[in-house]
Coordinates of C-alpha atoms in Angstrom, one line a residue:
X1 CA -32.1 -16.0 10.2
X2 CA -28.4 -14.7 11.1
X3 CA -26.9 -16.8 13.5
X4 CA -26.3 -14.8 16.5
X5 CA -22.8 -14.6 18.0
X6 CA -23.7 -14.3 22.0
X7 CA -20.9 -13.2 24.1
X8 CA -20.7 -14.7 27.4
X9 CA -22.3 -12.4 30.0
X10 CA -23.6 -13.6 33.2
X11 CA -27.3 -13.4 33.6
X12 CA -29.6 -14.9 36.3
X13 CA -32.8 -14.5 33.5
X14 CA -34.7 -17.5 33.0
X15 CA -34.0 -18.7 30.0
X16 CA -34.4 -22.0 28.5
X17 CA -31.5 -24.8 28.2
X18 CA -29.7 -25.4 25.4
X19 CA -30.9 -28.1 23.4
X20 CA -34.5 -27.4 25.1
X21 CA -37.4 -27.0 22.4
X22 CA -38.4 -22.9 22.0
X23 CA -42.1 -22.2 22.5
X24 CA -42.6 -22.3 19.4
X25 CA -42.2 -25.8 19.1
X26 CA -38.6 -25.9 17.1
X27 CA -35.1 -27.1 18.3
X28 CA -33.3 -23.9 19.3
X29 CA -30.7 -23.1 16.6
X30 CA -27.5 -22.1 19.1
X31 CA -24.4 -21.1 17.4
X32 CA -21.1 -23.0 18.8
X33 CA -19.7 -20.4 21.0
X34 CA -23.4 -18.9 22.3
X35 CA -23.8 -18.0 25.8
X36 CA -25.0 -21.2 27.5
X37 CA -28.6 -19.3 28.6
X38 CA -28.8 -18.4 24.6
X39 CA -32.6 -18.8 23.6
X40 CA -31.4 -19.8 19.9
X41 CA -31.5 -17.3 17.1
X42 CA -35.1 -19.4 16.2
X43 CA -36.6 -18.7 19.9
X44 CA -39.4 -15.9 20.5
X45 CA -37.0 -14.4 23.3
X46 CA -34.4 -14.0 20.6
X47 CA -32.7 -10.7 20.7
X48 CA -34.5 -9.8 23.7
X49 CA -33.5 -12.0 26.5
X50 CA -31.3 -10.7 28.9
X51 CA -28.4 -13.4 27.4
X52 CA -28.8 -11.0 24.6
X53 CA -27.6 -8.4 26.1
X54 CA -24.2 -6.7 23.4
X55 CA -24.2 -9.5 21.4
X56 CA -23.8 -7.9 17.7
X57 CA -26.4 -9.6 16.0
X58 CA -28.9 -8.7 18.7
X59 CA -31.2 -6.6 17.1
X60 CA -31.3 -8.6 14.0
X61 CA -32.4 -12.0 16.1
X62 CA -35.3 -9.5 17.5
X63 CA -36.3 -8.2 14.1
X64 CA -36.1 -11.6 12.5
X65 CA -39.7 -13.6 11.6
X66 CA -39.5 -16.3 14.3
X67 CA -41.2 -20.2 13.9
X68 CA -40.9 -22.8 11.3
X69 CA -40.3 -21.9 7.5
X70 CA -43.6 -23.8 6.3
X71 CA -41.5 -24.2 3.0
X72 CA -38.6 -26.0 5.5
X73 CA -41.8 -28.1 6.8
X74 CA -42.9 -28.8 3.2
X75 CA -39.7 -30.0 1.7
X76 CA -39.2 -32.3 5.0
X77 CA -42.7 -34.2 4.0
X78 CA -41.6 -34.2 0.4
X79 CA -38.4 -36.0 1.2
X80 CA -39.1 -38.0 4.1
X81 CA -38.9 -41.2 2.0
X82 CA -35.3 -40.3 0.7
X83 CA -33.0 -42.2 3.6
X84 CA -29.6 -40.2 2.6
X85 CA -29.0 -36.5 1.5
X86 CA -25.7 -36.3 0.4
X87 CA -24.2 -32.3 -0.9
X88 CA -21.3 -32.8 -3.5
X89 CA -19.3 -29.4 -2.3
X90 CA -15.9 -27.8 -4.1
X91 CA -14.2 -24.4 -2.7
X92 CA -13.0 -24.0 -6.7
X93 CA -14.5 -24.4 -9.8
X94 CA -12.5 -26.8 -12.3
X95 CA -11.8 -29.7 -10.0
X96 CA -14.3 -32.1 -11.3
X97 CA -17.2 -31.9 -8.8
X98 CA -20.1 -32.6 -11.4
X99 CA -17.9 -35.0 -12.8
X100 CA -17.7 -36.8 -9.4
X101 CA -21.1 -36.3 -8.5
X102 CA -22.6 -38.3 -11.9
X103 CA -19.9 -40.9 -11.2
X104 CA -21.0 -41.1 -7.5
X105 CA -24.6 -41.4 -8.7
X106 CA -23.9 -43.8 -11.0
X107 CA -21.6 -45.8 -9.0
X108 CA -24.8 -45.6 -6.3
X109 CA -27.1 -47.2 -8.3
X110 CA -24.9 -49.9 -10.1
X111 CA -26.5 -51.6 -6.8
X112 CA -29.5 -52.7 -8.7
X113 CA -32.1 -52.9 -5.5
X114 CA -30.6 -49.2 -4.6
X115 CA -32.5 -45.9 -5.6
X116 CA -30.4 -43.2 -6.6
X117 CA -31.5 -39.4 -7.7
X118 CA -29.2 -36.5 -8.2
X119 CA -30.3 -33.3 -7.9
X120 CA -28.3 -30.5 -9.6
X121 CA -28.4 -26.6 -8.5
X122 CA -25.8 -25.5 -10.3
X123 CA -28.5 -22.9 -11.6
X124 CA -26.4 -21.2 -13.7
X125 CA -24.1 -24.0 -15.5
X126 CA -25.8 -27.4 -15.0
X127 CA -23.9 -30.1 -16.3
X128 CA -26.1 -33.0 -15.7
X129 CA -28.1 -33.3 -18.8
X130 CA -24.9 -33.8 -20.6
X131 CA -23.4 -35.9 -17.6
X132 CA -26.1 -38.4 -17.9
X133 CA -26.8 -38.5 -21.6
X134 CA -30.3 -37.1 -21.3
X135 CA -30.2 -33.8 -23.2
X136 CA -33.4 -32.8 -25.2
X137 CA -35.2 -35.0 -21.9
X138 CA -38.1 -33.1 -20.8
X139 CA -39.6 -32.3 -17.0
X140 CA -43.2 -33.4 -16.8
X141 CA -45.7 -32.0 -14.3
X142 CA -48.6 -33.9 -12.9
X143 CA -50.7 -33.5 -9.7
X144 CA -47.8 -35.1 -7.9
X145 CA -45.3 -32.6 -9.0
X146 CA -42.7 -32.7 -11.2
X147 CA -41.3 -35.8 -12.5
X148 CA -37.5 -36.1 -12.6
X149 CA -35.5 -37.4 -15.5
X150 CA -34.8 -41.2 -15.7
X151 CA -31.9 -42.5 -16.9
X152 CA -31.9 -46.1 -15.9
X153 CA -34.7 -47.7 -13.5
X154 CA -33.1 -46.7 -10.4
X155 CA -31.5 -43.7 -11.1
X156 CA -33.5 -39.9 -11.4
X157 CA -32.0 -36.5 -12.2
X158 CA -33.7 -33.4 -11.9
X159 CA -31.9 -30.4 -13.3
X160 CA -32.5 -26.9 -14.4
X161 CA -31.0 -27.5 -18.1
X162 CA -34.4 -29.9 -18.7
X163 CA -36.2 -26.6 -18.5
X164 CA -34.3 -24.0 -20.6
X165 CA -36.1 -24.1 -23.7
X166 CA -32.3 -23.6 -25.7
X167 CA -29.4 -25.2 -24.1
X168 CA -27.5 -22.3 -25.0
X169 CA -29.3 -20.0 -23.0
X170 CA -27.8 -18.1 -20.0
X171 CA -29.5 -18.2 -17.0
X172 CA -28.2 -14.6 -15.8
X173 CA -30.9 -14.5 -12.3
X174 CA -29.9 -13.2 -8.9
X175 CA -29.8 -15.3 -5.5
X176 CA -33.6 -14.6 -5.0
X177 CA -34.6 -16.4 -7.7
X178 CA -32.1 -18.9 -7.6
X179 CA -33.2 -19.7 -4.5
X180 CA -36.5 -20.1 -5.5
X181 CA -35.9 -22.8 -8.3
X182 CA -33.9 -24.3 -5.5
X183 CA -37.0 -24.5 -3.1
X184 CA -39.1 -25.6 -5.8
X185 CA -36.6 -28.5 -6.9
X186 CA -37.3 -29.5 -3.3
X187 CA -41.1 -29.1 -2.9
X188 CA -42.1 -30.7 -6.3
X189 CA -40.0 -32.9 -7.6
X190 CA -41.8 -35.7 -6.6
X191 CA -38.7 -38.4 -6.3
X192 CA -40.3 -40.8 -4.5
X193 CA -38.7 -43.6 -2.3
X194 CA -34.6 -43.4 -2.8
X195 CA -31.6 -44.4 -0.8
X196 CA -30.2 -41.5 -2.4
X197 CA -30.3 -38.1 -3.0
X198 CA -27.4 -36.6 -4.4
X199 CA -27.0 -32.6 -4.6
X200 CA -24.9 -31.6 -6.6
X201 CA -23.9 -28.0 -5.8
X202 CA -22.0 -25.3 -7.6
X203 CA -18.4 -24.4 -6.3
X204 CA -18.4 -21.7 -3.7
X205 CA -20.1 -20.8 -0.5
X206 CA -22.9 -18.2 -1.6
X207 CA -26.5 -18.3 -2.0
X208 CA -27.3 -21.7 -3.5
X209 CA -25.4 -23.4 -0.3
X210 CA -27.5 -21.2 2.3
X211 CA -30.5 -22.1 0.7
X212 CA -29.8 -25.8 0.4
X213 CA -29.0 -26.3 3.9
X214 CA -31.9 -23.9 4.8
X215 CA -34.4 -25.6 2.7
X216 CA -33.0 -29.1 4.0
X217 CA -32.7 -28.1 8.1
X218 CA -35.8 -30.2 9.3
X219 CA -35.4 -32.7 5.9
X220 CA -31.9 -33.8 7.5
X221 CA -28.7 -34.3 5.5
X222 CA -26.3 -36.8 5.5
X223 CA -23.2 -34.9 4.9
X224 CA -21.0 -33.4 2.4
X225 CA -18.3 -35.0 0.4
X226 CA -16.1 -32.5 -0.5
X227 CA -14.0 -32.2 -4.2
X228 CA -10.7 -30.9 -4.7
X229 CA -7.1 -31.2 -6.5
X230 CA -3.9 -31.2 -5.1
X231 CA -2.7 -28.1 -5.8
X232 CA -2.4 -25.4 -2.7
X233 CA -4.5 -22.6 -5.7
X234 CA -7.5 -25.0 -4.7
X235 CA -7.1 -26.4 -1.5
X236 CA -7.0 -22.6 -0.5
X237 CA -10.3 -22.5 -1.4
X238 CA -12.0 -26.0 -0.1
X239 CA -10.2 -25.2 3.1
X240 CA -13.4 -22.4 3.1
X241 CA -16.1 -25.1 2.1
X242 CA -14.8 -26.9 4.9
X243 CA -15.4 -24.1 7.3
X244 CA -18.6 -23.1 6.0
X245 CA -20.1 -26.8 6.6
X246 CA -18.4 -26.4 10.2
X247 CA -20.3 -23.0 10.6
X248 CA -23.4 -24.6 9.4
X249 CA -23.3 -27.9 10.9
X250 CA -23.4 -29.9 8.2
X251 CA -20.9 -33.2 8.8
X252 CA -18.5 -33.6 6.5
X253 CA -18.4 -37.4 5.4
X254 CA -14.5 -36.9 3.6
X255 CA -12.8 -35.4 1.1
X256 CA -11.6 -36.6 -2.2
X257 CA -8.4 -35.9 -4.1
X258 CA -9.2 -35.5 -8.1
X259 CA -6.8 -35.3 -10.5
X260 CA -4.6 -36.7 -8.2
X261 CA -1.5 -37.8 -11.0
X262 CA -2.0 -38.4 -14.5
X263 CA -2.6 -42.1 -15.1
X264 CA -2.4 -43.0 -19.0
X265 CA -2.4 -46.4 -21.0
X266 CA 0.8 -46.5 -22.7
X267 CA 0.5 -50.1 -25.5
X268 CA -3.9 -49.8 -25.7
X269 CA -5.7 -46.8 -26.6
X270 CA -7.2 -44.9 -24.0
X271 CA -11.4 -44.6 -23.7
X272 CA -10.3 -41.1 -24.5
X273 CA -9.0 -41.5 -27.9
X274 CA -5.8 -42.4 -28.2
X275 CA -2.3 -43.7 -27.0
X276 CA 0.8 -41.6 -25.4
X277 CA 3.3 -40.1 -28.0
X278 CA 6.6 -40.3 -26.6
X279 CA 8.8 -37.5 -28.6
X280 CA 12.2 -35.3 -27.9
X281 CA 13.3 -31.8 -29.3
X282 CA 10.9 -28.8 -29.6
X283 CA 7.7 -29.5 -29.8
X284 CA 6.9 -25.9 -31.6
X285 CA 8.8 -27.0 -34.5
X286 CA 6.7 -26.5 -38.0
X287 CA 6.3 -28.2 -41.1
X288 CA 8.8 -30.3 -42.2
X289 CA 10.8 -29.9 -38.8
X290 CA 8.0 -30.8 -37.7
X291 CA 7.1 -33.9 -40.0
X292 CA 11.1 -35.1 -38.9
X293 CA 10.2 -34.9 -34.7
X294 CA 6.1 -37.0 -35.9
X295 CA 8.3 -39.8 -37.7
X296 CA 11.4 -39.8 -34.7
X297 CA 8.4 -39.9 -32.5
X298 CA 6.6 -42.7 -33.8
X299 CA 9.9 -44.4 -33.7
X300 CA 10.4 -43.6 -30.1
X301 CA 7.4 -44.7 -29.2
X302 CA 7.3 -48.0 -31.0
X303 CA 10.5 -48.7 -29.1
X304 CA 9.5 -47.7 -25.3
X305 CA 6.3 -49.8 -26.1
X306 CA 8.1 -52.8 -27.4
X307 CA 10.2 -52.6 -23.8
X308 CA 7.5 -52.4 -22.1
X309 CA 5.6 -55.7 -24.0
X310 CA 9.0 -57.4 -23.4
X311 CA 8.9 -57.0 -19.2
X312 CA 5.4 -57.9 -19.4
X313 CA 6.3 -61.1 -21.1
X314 CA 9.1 -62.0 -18.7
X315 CA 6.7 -60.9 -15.9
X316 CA 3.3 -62.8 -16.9
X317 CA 1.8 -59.3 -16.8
X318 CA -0.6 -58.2 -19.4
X319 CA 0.8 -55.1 -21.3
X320 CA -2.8 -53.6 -21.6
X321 CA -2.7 -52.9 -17.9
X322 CA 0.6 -50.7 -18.0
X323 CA 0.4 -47.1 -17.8
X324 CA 2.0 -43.7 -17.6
X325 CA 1.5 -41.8 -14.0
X326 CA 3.0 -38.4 -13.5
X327 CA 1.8 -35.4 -10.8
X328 CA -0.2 -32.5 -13.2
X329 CA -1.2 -31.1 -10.3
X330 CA 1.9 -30.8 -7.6
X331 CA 0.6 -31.1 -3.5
X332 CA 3.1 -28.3 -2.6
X333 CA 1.3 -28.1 0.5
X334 CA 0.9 -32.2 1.3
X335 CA -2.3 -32.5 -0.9
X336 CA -5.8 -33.4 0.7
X337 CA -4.3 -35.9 3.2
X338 CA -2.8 -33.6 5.0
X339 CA -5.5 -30.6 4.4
X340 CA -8.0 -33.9 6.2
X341 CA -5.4 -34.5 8.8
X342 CA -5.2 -30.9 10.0
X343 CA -9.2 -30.5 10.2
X344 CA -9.6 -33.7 11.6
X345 CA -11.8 -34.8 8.6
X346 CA -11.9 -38.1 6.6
X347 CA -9.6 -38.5 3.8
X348 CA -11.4 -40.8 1.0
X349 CA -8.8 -41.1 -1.2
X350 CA -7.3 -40.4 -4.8
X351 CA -8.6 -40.0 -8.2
X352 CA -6.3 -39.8 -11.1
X353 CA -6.8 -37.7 -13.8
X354 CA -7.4 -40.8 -16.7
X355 CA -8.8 -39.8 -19.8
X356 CA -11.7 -42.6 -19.5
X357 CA -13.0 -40.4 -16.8
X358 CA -13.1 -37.4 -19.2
X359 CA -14.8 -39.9 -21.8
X360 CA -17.9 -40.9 -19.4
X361 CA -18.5 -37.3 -18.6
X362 CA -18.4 -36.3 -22.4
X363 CA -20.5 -39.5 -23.6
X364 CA -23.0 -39.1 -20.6
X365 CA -21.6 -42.7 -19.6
X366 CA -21.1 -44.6 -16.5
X367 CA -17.6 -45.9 -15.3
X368 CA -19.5 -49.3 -13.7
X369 CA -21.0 -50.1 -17.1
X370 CA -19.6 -53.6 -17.7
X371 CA -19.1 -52.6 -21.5
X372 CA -18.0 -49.1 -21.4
X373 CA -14.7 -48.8 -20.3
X374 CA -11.5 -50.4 -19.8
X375 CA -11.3 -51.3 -15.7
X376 CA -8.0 -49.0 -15.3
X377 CA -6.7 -47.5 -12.0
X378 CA -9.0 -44.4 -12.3
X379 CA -12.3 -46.9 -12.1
X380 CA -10.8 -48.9 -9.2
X381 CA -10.2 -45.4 -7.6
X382 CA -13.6 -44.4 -7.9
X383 CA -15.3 -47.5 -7.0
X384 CA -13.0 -47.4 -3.9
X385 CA -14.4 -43.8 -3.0
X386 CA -18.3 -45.0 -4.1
X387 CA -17.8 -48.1 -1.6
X388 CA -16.2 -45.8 1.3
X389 CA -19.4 -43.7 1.1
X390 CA -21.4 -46.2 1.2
X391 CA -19.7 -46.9 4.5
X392 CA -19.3 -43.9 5.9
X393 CA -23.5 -43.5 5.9
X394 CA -23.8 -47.1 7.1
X395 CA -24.5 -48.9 3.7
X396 CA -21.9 -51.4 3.1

């Protein structure tokens, strides 16, 4: 239902309170600057109470089907063992959100005694099956409903790339029936008991967003943890996400900066693949130009490195633990900090761009495995965000 934009008009109707329960049993749904004799856009007076009265969504709060969504009602049962609802929202596409979002998950449940399940509605590029190592995996159905993926004990995905029958496919579908997967992720996954639920959404503020925070209005959720990068080309657009989960009254638990500096090793190789190349001249230069700049290059590099073990010597430091930092993506605008401090939302931190984090989302791997990856700046960054969550909902 539209939300209805009520101007203020004096009216000495009777009409109920806000915050007072519609006869049809619901909490009215008032926008923020209604009328303060607004019945709520949900109420059987809607559109036709005297409040009403030149307000430009009036005759579509009148036309609109009035009472409880049953589907609303059915995924609030379904869920009403999951204690924390938490969307993973980006304005922009490219800024790491699904990456995030399996790292969040995965940073959730490296709490053995916690139950973790992320939900992915990104309907039409999901990313969790290779996120989480689980592609081939296959959705069963039972009685219950359907039975989300496992990847450890703890930890459940559900995902509509388990049900394309090639993962090459492309789901080309309109909102309608996105929406419908979306409601049916809800009703029938049967997730059972979790601290957790993780959605991770698509970038954006269209249909799958609506539908989510329809589907999840009596269900509850947490918040949103929002995803950008410095740079003002995306910040321009998560400044939208953050007023779309204003206009929808969805809190917003705090935003995090990705890709915040490049942070590579510069003596070990990387979980990526490899070591920094330090080089001068053109780096277009072609065969056996080329061949001259690879051997000063090598020489270069043995040199900066061998600097670098010799401070770490005099220092006591170990020189696996140095690395190269530089800005990719340049805050011209003061970066997320600011972007929190102006909306007067919290700021969770910094994420560099490190090429282990690129590694666990290729691999389907976890940054908290104990055996995975080298415990660099990018894991401590994350595990700092994963523990400020945590936090923020009252799980320290």
């Amino acid at each position: 239902t539209p939300h209805a934009r009520c101007r203020r008009t004096a009216s000495t109707a009777s009409t109920p309170p806000v915050g007072a329960m519609t006869t049809n049993g619901t909490a009215p749904d008032v926008p923020a600057d209604a009328n303060e004799s607004c019945p709520g856009t949900n109420a059987e007076a809607a559109g036709r109470a005297a409040a009403c009265a030149g307000c430009p969504n009036q005759q579509a709060c009148a036309t609109a089907p009035k009472g409880v969504d049953p589907d609303v009602v059915a995924v609030a049962e379904r869920l009403r063992d999951v204690k924390h609802k938490i969307l993973v929202l980006s304005g922009k596409g490219g800024v790491g959100k699904s990456t995030f979002a399996s790292q969040l998950a995965y940073g959730l449940a490296a709490h053995s005694e916690t139950d973790v399940g992320l939900l992915d509605i990104d309907i039409c590029g999901p990313s969790a099956p290779i996120m989480f190592h689980q592609q081939g995996a296959d959705v069963h159905k039972s009685n219950s409903g359907w039975q989300p993926v496992y990847v450890t004990e703890n930890l459940a995905v559900m995902s509509i790339g388990f049900l394309l029958p090639n993962p090459d496919d492309a789901v080309v579908w309109r909102g309608p029936r996105k929406n419908g997967l979306i409601k049916q992720f809800l009703k029938d996954t049967e997730w059972g008991a979790l601290d957790f639920l993780v959605v991770d959404a698509p970038p954006g503020t269209s249909d799958e967003h609506l539908s989510i925070v329809q589907y999840l209005k009596h269900a509850g959720i947490t918040g949103a943890l929002i995803i950008t990068t410095p740079q003002e080309v995306a910040m321009a657009d998560v400044r939208k996400e953050l007023s779309f989960c204003k206009k929808v009254n969805v809190p917003v638990i705090g935003v995090v900066e990705n890709m915040s500096g490049f942070a590579a090793p510069v003596y070990r190789a990387s979980a990526g693949g490899g070591t920094p190349r330090f080089a001068t001249g053109n780096t277009t230069d072609t065969s056996k130009e080329n061949d001259e700049r690879t051997d000063s290059s090598e020489s270069l590099t043995q040199k900066i490195r061998a600097v670098i073990e010799a401070h770490c010597f005099e220092t006591g430091a170990d020189p696996n633990t140095a690395f190269l930092e530089t800005d990719v993506f340049a805050p011209t605008r003061g970066g997320a900090e600011k972007m929190c401090a102006d909306f007067s939302v919290p700021f969770l931190g910094r994420v560099p761009l490190d090429p282990a984090i690129a590694a666990a989302a290729e691999r389907g791997a976890s940054l908290f495995d104990e055996d995975s990856f080298e415990k660099g700046a990018a894991f401590a960054a994350v595990r700092a965000v994963v523990n400020r969550v945590r936090a923020a909902v009252g799980e320290a």
